Amino acid sequence: MAPSESFKVPSSILIVGSGVFGLSTAWSLCKNPLFENTSITLVDRQPFPCPDGSSIDTSRIVRPDYADAAYTSLASSAQALWRTTFAPSFYHENGLCITASGLEQTYVSSSYDNVCALGSCRVQKLKNEEEIKQVCGTERASGTVGYVNWSSGWADAEGSMCWLCKQVEARNRVHFITDTVKKLVIDHSTNTVAGVQLTSNTTLTAALTILAAGAWTPSLLDLRGIAKATGQVLIYLPLTSTEQAHLGSLPTILNLSTGLFAIPPSHNLLKIARHGYGYTNPVTIPHPTSTNSSETITISLPHTHIDNRTQCVPSEGLTSCLSFLSHIHPTLSTRSIQSSRICWYTDTPTGDFLITHHPTFKGLFVATGGSGHAFKFLPVIGDKIVECVMGRTPDEFKGRWEWPEKRVSDEEWVGDGSRGGPVGMVLQEETEKGALERGSKL
Ligand SMILES: Cc1cc2nc3c(=O)[nH]c(=O)nc-3n(C[C@H](O)[C@H](O)[C@H](O)COP(=O)(O)OP(=O)(O)OC[C@H]3O[C@@H](n4cnc5c(N)ncnc54)[C@H](O)[C@@H]3O)c2cc1C
Ligand SMILES: *[C@@H]1O[C@H](CO)[C@@H](O)[C@H](O)[C@H]1NC(C)=O
Ligand SMILES: *[C@@H]1O[C@H](CO)[C@@H](O)[C@H](O)[C@H]1NC(C)=O
Ligand SMILES: *[C@@H]1O[C@H](CO)[C@@H](O)[C@H](O)[C@H]1NC(C)=O
Ligand SMILES: *[C@@H]1O[C@H](CO)[C@@H](O)[C@H](O)[C@H]1NC(C)=O
Ligand SMILES: *[C@@H]1O[C@H](CO)[C@@H](O)[C@H](O)[C@H]1NC(C)=O
Ligand SMILES: *[C@@H]1O[C@H](CO)[C@@H](O)[C@H](O)[C@H]1NC(C)=O
């Protein structure tokens, strides 16, 4: 796509963050002839693959059935690549089974009807517990009604990110640096970002800086009312090879009422997680871009096992995952979990991504706001980000990915309607109520 008339190709681009948003941007830039003379640097606080990054995990669901047409169409184009040339062998099309027991029944039945009205897709309605059990291969059904979409799948997240990193390295265009960005270097007299300052006190300069620091982005730029970190619980249960062989080919199971889901196991590990409102972790930090050194902001930021090696998942979250497990696989529920983790979403008020030039700081671009659903777009999101860099935001995402006109107070965040589970939890409060050691037994 041709850039907008006012766009000048930057002589140097610095990307902060090597997750889905940052790495895919680097890849797209090095494939695009327009940027052949641009020097590209990618800095991350951790060596690749980042051990506590949201993009690095055993598995992520790849499904194009959004309620929203723009994301559905983008996800379909991503899925076409997952199925063919992108990270072959890391994508598996096992199907996705969505179930509900209560009010959501109506939602499940009506989305099913919508889909079938469209015709040909491989969707099978599950009318009762027996059918759910049979399709999901579970000992007990995860609801009373549901459907399975055999056209959905999942990707080995770490595997496909490593595959992409190799593609980027092979182009020999991107300079990788491991260091923590302390802050943006801003010339306040001209409102221009000239690069970043690292913990080592070195400065990296660039004509364009792209912040793609995931859930940490709000520590580098004031995103109050625009994006915030929310912590989500995951547990991993060890399986025998026989169990792996049995469960590995079955669909992902998602309980819409609770947001709990189980992705088919890989490498003898069954993952259970909750797509929920999550935990916030409020901290007060110096205002990241203010000239007044005593100004502070209070925001939610990630707190991970890198910050605290003995970090424990609140027992509220573990109990929730384990009760899902014991409901669907009672015979597995007495087994000790192998590990647990809190993984951080970068939530936005509507669940839309934030992919935009900064409205006042020249030389600054932001690519974040994954809102718990960006992974599936890995094959295509970098190209979209580069289009936005060139001033060509896709029409269907205008006013959605762009810098919002106003900041939205926490109570008014509507989300995308996909979350389940409890609302308004604070990580420290929940941890103080009780936490279970990683690997401990209930
Ligand atoms: C538990 C969980 C389940 C999910 N499930 C799905 C799913 O099933 N399907 C789906 O499509 N999506 C899913 N997602 C969402 C998807 O994984 C994320 O939207 C996506 O990975 C976000 O990528 P990112 O690049 O924004 O963040 P990250 O991958 O976290 O990357 C940000 C990087 O920035 C670096 N960084 C941060 N601060 C600094 C700094 N100051 N200096 C230098 N580097 C810095 C970090 O080290 C990190 O590597 C899930 C997310 C989670 C957490
Ligand atoms: C890159 O630099 C070369 C050599 O100066 C020049 O011929 C080419 O047109 C430049 N490419 C772009 C896209 O500007
Ligand atoms: C099922 O998957 C297909 C193809 O991936 C998609 O187009 C469709 O919208 C999905 N439908 C539902 C209800 O999941
Ligand atoms: C799914 O959620 C509903 C509503 O909370 C609950 O009644 C049902 O038991 C859940 N199923 C599983 C398997 O947890
Ligand atoms: C960087 O500079 C700050 C402030 O000048 C100083 O406190 C810190 O020790 C320096 N760090 C390194 C690694 O030199
Ligand atoms: C700097 O910030 C502090 C704390 O918010 C405030 O009290 C003070 O008035 C500010 N100073 C200036 C010059 O704006
Ligand atoms: C690390 O986490 C453990 C368990 O939650 C807690 O007891 C401990 O105080 C934490 N340590 C720090 C330095 O935060």
Coordinates of C-alpha atoms in Angstrom, one line a residue, residues 8-417:
K8 CA 8.3 10.6 5.2
V9 CA 10.1 7.3 5.5
P10 CA 12.1 7.5 8.8
S11 CA 15.9 7.0 8.6
S12 CA 15.7 4.9 11.8
I13 CA 13.0 3.1 13.7
L14 CA 13.3 1.8 17.2
I15 CA 10.8 -0.8 18.4
V16 CA 10.3 -1.3 22.2
G17 CA 9.1 -4.8 22.9
S18 CA 9.5 -8.1 21.1
G19 CA 6.0 -9.5 21.6
V20 CA 3.3 -10.0 19.0
F21 CA 3.1 -6.3 18.2
G22 CA 6.8 -5.4 18.2
L23 CA 8.2 -8.5 16.5
S24 CA 5.6 -8.6 13.8
T25 CA 6.3 -4.9 13.1
A26 CA 10.0 -5.6 12.7
W27 CA 9.2 -8.4 10.3
S28 CA 6.9 -6.3 8.2
L29 CA 9.4 -3.4 8.1
C30 CA 12.2 -5.6 6.9
K31 CA 10.1 -7.1 4.1
N32 CA 8.9 -3.7 2.9
P33 CA 11.1 -2.2 0.2
L34 CA 10.1 1.3 1.2
F35 CA 12.1 0.8 4.4
E36 CA 15.1 -0.7 2.8
N37 CA 17.4 2.2 3.9
T38 CA 15.8 2.5 7.4
S39 CA 17.9 1.1 10.3
I40 CA 15.7 -1.0 12.5
T41 CA 16.4 -1.7 16.2
L42 CA 14.3 -3.8 18.6
V43 CA 14.9 -3.5 22.3
D44 CA 13.4 -5.8 25.0
R45 CA 14.0 -5.9 28.7
Q46 CA 14.4 -9.7 28.4
P47 CA 16.3 -11.9 26.0
F48 CA 14.0 -13.4 23.4
P49 CA 11.7 -15.3 24.0
C50 CA 10.6 -13.0 26.9
P51 CA 9.8 -15.4 29.8
D52 CA 7.0 -13.3 31.2
G53 CA 5.7 -11.7 28.0
S54 CA 2.1 -12.2 27.0
S55 CA 3.0 -13.6 23.7
I56 CA 5.1 -16.5 25.0
D57 CA 3.1 -19.5 26.2
T58 CA 2.3 -23.1 25.3
S59 CA -0.9 -22.1 23.4
R60 CA -3.3 -19.5 22.1
I61 CA -6.7 -19.9 20.6
V62 CA -7.0 -19.0 16.9
R63 CA -10.6 -18.3 16.0
P64 CA -12.2 -15.9 13.6
D65 CA -15.8 -15.9 15.0
Y66 CA -15.9 -12.4 16.4
A67 CA -19.2 -10.7 16.9
D68 CA -17.5 -7.9 15.0
A69 CA -17.1 -8.0 11.2
A70 CA -13.8 -6.1 11.0
Y71 CA -11.9 -8.4 13.4
T72 CA -13.6 -11.5 11.9
S73 CA -12.3 -10.5 8.5
L74 CA -8.8 -9.7 9.8
A75 CA -8.8 -13.0 11.7
S76 CA -9.8 -14.9 8.6
S77 CA -6.9 -13.5 6.7
A78 CA -4.6 -14.5 9.5
Q79 CA -6.1 -17.9 9.7
A80 CA -5.5 -18.5 6.0
L81 CA -1.8 -17.9 6.7
W82 CA -1.7 -20.0 9.8
R83 CA -3.2 -22.9 7.7
T84 CA -0.5 -22.6 5.0
T85 CA 2.8 -20.7 5.1
F86 CA 3.0 -19.1 8.6
A87 CA 4.8 -21.1 11.3
P88 CA 3.8 -24.5 9.8
S89 CA 3.6 -27.2 12.4
F90 CA 2.8 -24.7 15.2
Y91 CA -0.9 -24.4 14.3
H92 CA -3.4 -27.1 14.9
E93 CA -7.0 -27.1 13.8
N94 CA -8.7 -29.1 16.6
G95 CA -11.9 -27.2 16.8
L96 CA -13.4 -25.0 19.6
C97 CA -16.3 -26.1 21.7
I98 CA -18.3 -23.3 23.4
T99 CA -20.7 -24.3 26.1
A100 CA -23.0 -22.6 28.5
S101 CA -25.5 -23.6 31.1
G102 CA -27.4 -20.6 32.1
L103 CA -28.5 -17.4 30.5
E104 CA -25.7 -17.6 27.9
Q105 CA -27.6 -20.5 26.4
T106 CA -29.5 -18.0 24.3
Y107 CA -26.2 -16.4 23.1
V108 CA -24.8 -19.8 22.2
S109 CA -27.9 -20.9 20.3
S110 CA -28.3 -17.6 18.5
S111 CA -24.6 -17.3 17.4
Y112 CA -25.0 -20.9 16.1
D113 CA -28.1 -19.9 14.2
N114 CA -26.3 -16.8 12.7
V115 CA -23.5 -19.0 11.5
C116 CA -25.6 -21.6 10.0
A117 CA -27.6 -18.9 8.2
L118 CA -24.2 -18.1 6.5
G119 CA -24.0 -21.6 5.2
S120 CA -21.0 -23.8 4.7
C121 CA -18.9 -23.7 7.9
R122 CA -18.1 -26.7 9.9
V123 CA -20.2 -26.0 12.9
Q124 CA -22.0 -28.7 14.9
K125 CA -24.7 -28.0 17.4
L126 CA -24.4 -29.9 20.7
K127 CA -27.9 -30.3 22.1
N128 CA -27.2 -32.1 25.4
E129 CA -24.5 -33.1 27.9
E130 CA -24.0 -36.5 26.2
E131 CA -23.1 -34.8 22.9
I132 CA -20.8 -32.3 24.6
K133 CA -19.0 -35.1 26.4
Q134 CA -18.5 -37.1 23.3
V135 CA -17.2 -34.2 21.2
C136 CA -14.9 -32.8 24.0
G137 CA -13.7 -36.2 25.2
T138 CA -14.3 -35.1 28.8
E139 CA -15.6 -37.3 31.6
R140 CA -18.4 -34.7 32.4
A141 CA -20.0 -32.1 30.1
S142 CA -18.9 -28.4 30.5
G143 CA -22.5 -27.2 30.1
T144 CA -25.9 -28.2 28.9
V145 CA -25.9 -26.8 25.4
G146 CA -23.2 -25.6 23.0
Y147 CA -21.6 -25.9 19.6
V148 CA -18.2 -26.9 18.2
N149 CA -16.6 -25.1 15.4
W150 CA -14.2 -27.5 13.7
S151 CA -12.7 -24.6 11.7
S152 CA -11.1 -23.0 14.8
G153 CA -7.7 -24.0 16.1
W154 CA -4.8 -23.1 18.4
A155 CA -1.2 -22.1 18.0
D156 CA 1.9 -23.0 20.0
A157 CA 2.6 -19.4 21.0
E158 CA 6.2 -19.7 21.9
G159 CA 6.9 -22.0 19.0
S160 CA 5.4 -19.6 16.4
M161 CA 7.0 -16.6 18.0
C162 CA 10.4 -18.3 17.8
W163 CA 9.7 -19.3 14.2
L164 CA 8.9 -15.6 13.4
C165 CA 12.0 -14.4 15.2
K166 CA 14.1 -16.7 13.0
Q167 CA 12.5 -15.2 9.9
V168 CA 13.4 -11.7 11.1
E169 CA 17.0 -12.7 12.0
A170 CA 17.4 -14.3 8.6
R171 CA 16.7 -10.9 6.9
N172 CA 19.7 -9.5 8.8
R173 CA 18.1 -6.1 9.1
V174 CA 17.1 -5.8 12.7
H175 CA 19.5 -5.0 15.5
F176 CA 18.4 -6.7 18.7
I177 CA 19.2 -5.2 22.1
T178 CA 18.4 -6.6 25.5
D179 CA 18.0 -3.8 28.0
T180 CA 15.1 -2.1 29.9
V181 CA 13.8 1.2 28.5
K182 CA 13.7 3.6 31.5
K183 CA 12.0 6.4 29.7
L184 CA 11.4 8.2 26.4
V185 CA 13.8 11.0 25.5
I186 CA 11.6 14.0 24.8
D187 CA 12.4 17.4 23.6
H188 CA 9.6 19.3 25.4
S189 CA 10.3 22.5 23.5
T190 CA 9.3 20.9 20.2
N191 CA 7.2 17.9 21.6
T192 CA 9.5 15.5 19.8
V193 CA 10.5 12.0 20.9
A194 CA 14.1 11.4 19.9
G195 CA 14.5 7.9 21.2
V196 CA 14.7 6.2 24.6
Q197 CA 17.0 6.1 27.7
L198 CA 18.0 2.6 28.9
T199 CA 18.6 1.4 32.4
S200 CA 22.3 1.3 31.5
N201 CA 21.9 5.1 30.9
T202 CA 22.8 4.7 27.2
T203 CA 20.5 6.5 24.9
L204 CA 19.1 5.0 21.7
T205 CA 18.1 7.6 19.2
A206 CA 15.6 7.1 16.4
A207 CA 13.6 9.2 14.0
L208 CA 10.6 7.1 15.0
T209 CA 10.0 5.2 18.2
I210 CA 7.3 2.5 18.3
L211 CA 6.2 1.6 21.8
A212 CA 5.0 -2.1 21.8
A213 CA 5.8 -2.9 25.4
G214 CA 2.5 -4.8 26.0
A215 CA 1.1 -4.5 29.4
W216 CA 4.1 -2.4 30.5
T217 CA 3.4 0.3 27.9
P218 CA 1.6 2.5 30.5
S219 CA 4.8 2.7 32.5
L220 CA 6.4 4.7 29.6
L221 CA 3.5 6.8 28.5
D222 CA 0.4 8.1 30.4
L223 CA -2.3 5.8 29.2
R224 CA -4.8 6.4 32.0
G225 CA -8.2 5.8 30.7
I226 CA -6.8 4.3 27.5
A227 CA -5.0 1.1 28.3
K228 CA -4.2 -0.9 31.5
A229 CA -2.6 -4.1 32.6
T230 CA -4.9 -6.8 33.9
G231 CA -3.6 -10.2 35.3
Q232 CA -5.1 -13.4 34.2
V233 CA -4.6 -16.8 35.8
L234 CA -3.3 -19.9 34.1
I235 CA -2.5 -23.4 35.4
Y236 CA -0.6 -26.2 33.8
L237 CA -1.3 -29.8 34.7
P238 CA 1.1 -32.6 33.8
L239 CA -0.3 -35.5 31.8
T240 CA 1.0 -39.0 31.0
S241 CA 1.7 -39.8 27.4
T242 CA -1.5 -41.8 27.1
E243 CA -3.5 -38.9 28.4
Q244 CA -1.7 -36.6 26.0
A245 CA -2.5 -38.9 23.1
H246 CA -6.1 -39.0 24.1
L247 CA -6.7 -35.3 24.8
G248 CA -4.3 -33.8 22.3
S249 CA -6.5 -34.1 19.3
L250 CA -9.7 -32.9 21.0
P251 CA -11.2 -29.4 20.7
T252 CA -10.5 -26.4 23.0
I253 CA -13.4 -26.1 25.6
L254 CA -14.6 -22.6 26.6
N255 CA -17.2 -22.0 29.2
L256 CA -18.7 -18.7 28.3
S257 CA -20.3 -18.2 31.7
T258 CA -17.1 -18.3 33.6
G259 CA -14.5 -17.4 30.9
L260 CA -12.7 -20.6 31.9
F261 CA -11.1 -22.6 29.0
A262 CA -8.9 -25.7 28.5
I263 CA -6.7 -25.8 25.4
P264 CA -5.8 -29.2 24.0
P265 CA -2.6 -30.3 25.8
S266 CA 0.8 -30.3 24.2
H267 CA 4.2 -31.6 25.4
N268 CA 2.2 -33.5 28.2
L269 CA 0.8 -30.3 29.7
L270 CA -2.8 -29.4 29.9
K271 CA -3.5 -25.7 30.2
I272 CA -6.5 -24.2 31.9
A273 CA -7.0 -20.4 32.0
R274 CA -9.6 -17.8 32.6
H275 CA -10.5 -15.1 30.0
G276 CA -11.8 -12.7 32.7
Y277 CA -11.7 -9.2 34.0
G278 CA -8.5 -10.2 35.8
Y279 CA -6.6 -8.6 38.6
T280 CA -5.3 -5.0 38.5
N281 CA -2.0 -4.2 40.2
P282 CA -2.1 -0.5 41.0
V283 CA 1.2 1.2 41.6
T284 CA 2.2 4.9 41.8
I285 CA 5.1 5.9 39.6
P286 CA 6.6 9.2 38.5
H287 CA 4.7 10.6 35.6
P288 CA 6.5 9.0 32.7
T289 CA 6.6 12.1 30.4
S290 CA 6.1 15.1 32.7
T291 CA 8.7 17.8 33.0
N292 CA 7.7 18.1 36.7
S293 CA 9.7 15.4 38.5
S294 CA 7.3 15.4 41.5
E295 CA 4.2 14.6 39.5
T296 CA 3.1 11.0 39.9
I297 CA 0.4 8.7 38.3
T298 CA -1.3 5.6 39.7
I299 CA -1.8 2.9 37.2
S300 CA -2.0 -0.9 36.9
L301 CA 1.2 -2.6 35.8
P302 CA 2.3 -6.2 35.4
H303 CA 3.7 -8.0 38.4
T304 CA 5.2 -11.3 37.2
H305 CA 7.4 -14.2 38.3
I306 CA 10.4 -12.2 37.1
D307 CA 9.6 -9.5 39.6
N308 CA 9.1 -12.1 42.4
R309 CA 10.5 -15.5 41.8
T310 CA 8.1 -17.0 44.4
Q311 CA 5.0 -15.2 43.1
C312 CA 1.9 -17.2 43.9
V313 CA -1.4 -17.1 42.1
P314 CA -4.2 -16.1 44.4
S315 CA -6.1 -19.1 45.6
E316 CA -9.3 -17.5 44.2
G317 CA -7.9 -18.0 40.7
L318 CA -6.5 -21.4 41.3
T319 CA -9.7 -22.6 42.8
S320 CA -11.6 -21.3 39.9
C321 CA -9.3 -23.1 37.4
L322 CA -9.3 -26.3 39.4
S323 CA -13.0 -26.4 39.9
F324 CA -13.4 -26.2 36.1
L325 CA -10.8 -29.1 35.8
S326 CA -12.6 -31.2 38.4
H327 CA -15.9 -30.6 36.7
I328 CA -14.8 -31.8 33.2
H329 CA -12.0 -34.2 34.2
P330 CA -12.7 -35.4 37.8
T331 CA -10.1 -38.1 37.7
L332 CA -7.3 -35.5 36.9
S333 CA -8.4 -33.1 39.6
T334 CA -6.4 -34.7 42.5
R335 CA -3.1 -34.4 40.6
S336 CA -0.6 -31.6 41.6
I337 CA -0.4 -28.9 39.0
Q338 CA 3.0 -28.4 37.4
S339 CA 3.0 -24.7 37.6
S340 CA 0.7 -21.6 37.6
R341 CA 1.2 -18.1 36.2
I342 CA -0.4 -14.7 35.9
C343 CA -0.3 -13.5 32.4
W344 CA -1.0 -9.8 31.7
Y345 CA -3.5 -8.4 29.2
T346 CA -3.2 -4.9 27.9
D347 CA -6.9 -4.0 28.1
T348 CA -8.5 -1.0 26.4
P349 CA -12.0 0.3 27.2
T350 CA -13.6 -1.3 24.1
G351 CA -11.2 -4.2 23.5
D352 CA -9.9 -2.5 20.4
F353 CA -6.2 -2.4 19.8
L354 CA -4.3 0.9 20.1
I355 CA -2.2 1.3 16.9
T356 CA -1.5 5.0 16.2
H357 CA 0.8 7.9 16.1
H358 CA 0.8 9.9 19.3
P359 CA -1.4 12.9 19.0
T360 CA 1.1 15.4 20.4
F361 CA 4.6 13.8 20.6
K362 CA 6.2 13.7 17.1
G363 CA 8.3 10.7 16.4
L364 CA 6.3 8.5 18.7
F365 CA 4.0 5.6 17.6
V366 CA 2.1 3.2 19.9
A367 CA 1.2 -0.5 19.0
T368 CA -0.5 -2.2 21.9
G369 CA -3.9 -2.8 23.5
G370 CA -4.1 -6.5 22.7
S371 CA -7.0 -6.9 25.1
G372 CA -6.5 -10.7 25.4
H373 CA -7.1 -11.4 21.8
A374 CA -4.2 -10.3 19.6
F375 CA -2.2 -13.5 19.3
K376 CA -4.2 -15.0 16.5
F377 CA -3.3 -11.9 14.3
L378 CA 0.4 -12.6 14.5
P379 CA 0.7 -13.4 10.7
V380 CA -0.9 -10.1 9.7
I381 CA -0.8 -7.5 12.5
G382 CA 2.7 -6.2 11.6
D383 CA 1.6 -5.3 8.1
K384 CA -1.4 -3.5 9.5
I385 CA 0.8 -1.6 12.0
V386 CA 3.1 -0.5 9.2
E387 CA 0.1 0.7 7.2
C388 CA -0.9 2.8 10.2
V389 CA 2.6 4.1 10.6
M390 CA 2.4 5.2 6.9
G391 CA -0.8 7.1 7.7
R392 CA -3.1 4.5 6.2
T393 CA -5.2 3.2 9.0
P394 CA -7.6 0.6 7.5
D395 CA -11.0 2.2 7.1
E396 CA -12.8 -0.4 9.2
F397 CA -10.4 0.4 12.1
K398 CA -10.5 4.2 11.9
G399 CA -11.7 5.7 15.1
R400 CA -11.0 2.3 16.8
W401 CA -7.3 1.8 16.7
E402 CA -6.6 5.5 16.6
W403 CA -5.7 7.6 19.7
P404 CA -9.1 8.0 21.5
E405 CA -10.8 11.4 21.7
K406 CA -11.2 11.1 25.4
R407 CA -10.0 9.0 28.3
V408 CA -12.6 6.7 29.8
S409 CA -12.9 6.3 33.5
D410 CA -12.6 2.7 34.8
E411 CA -16.3 2.3 35.6
E412 CA -17.2 3.1 32.0
W413 CA -15.0 0.4 30.3
V414 CA -17.5 -1.7 28.4
G415 CA -15.0 -4.3 26.9
D416 CA -15.9 -6.5 24.0
G417 CA -18.4 -8.6 25.9

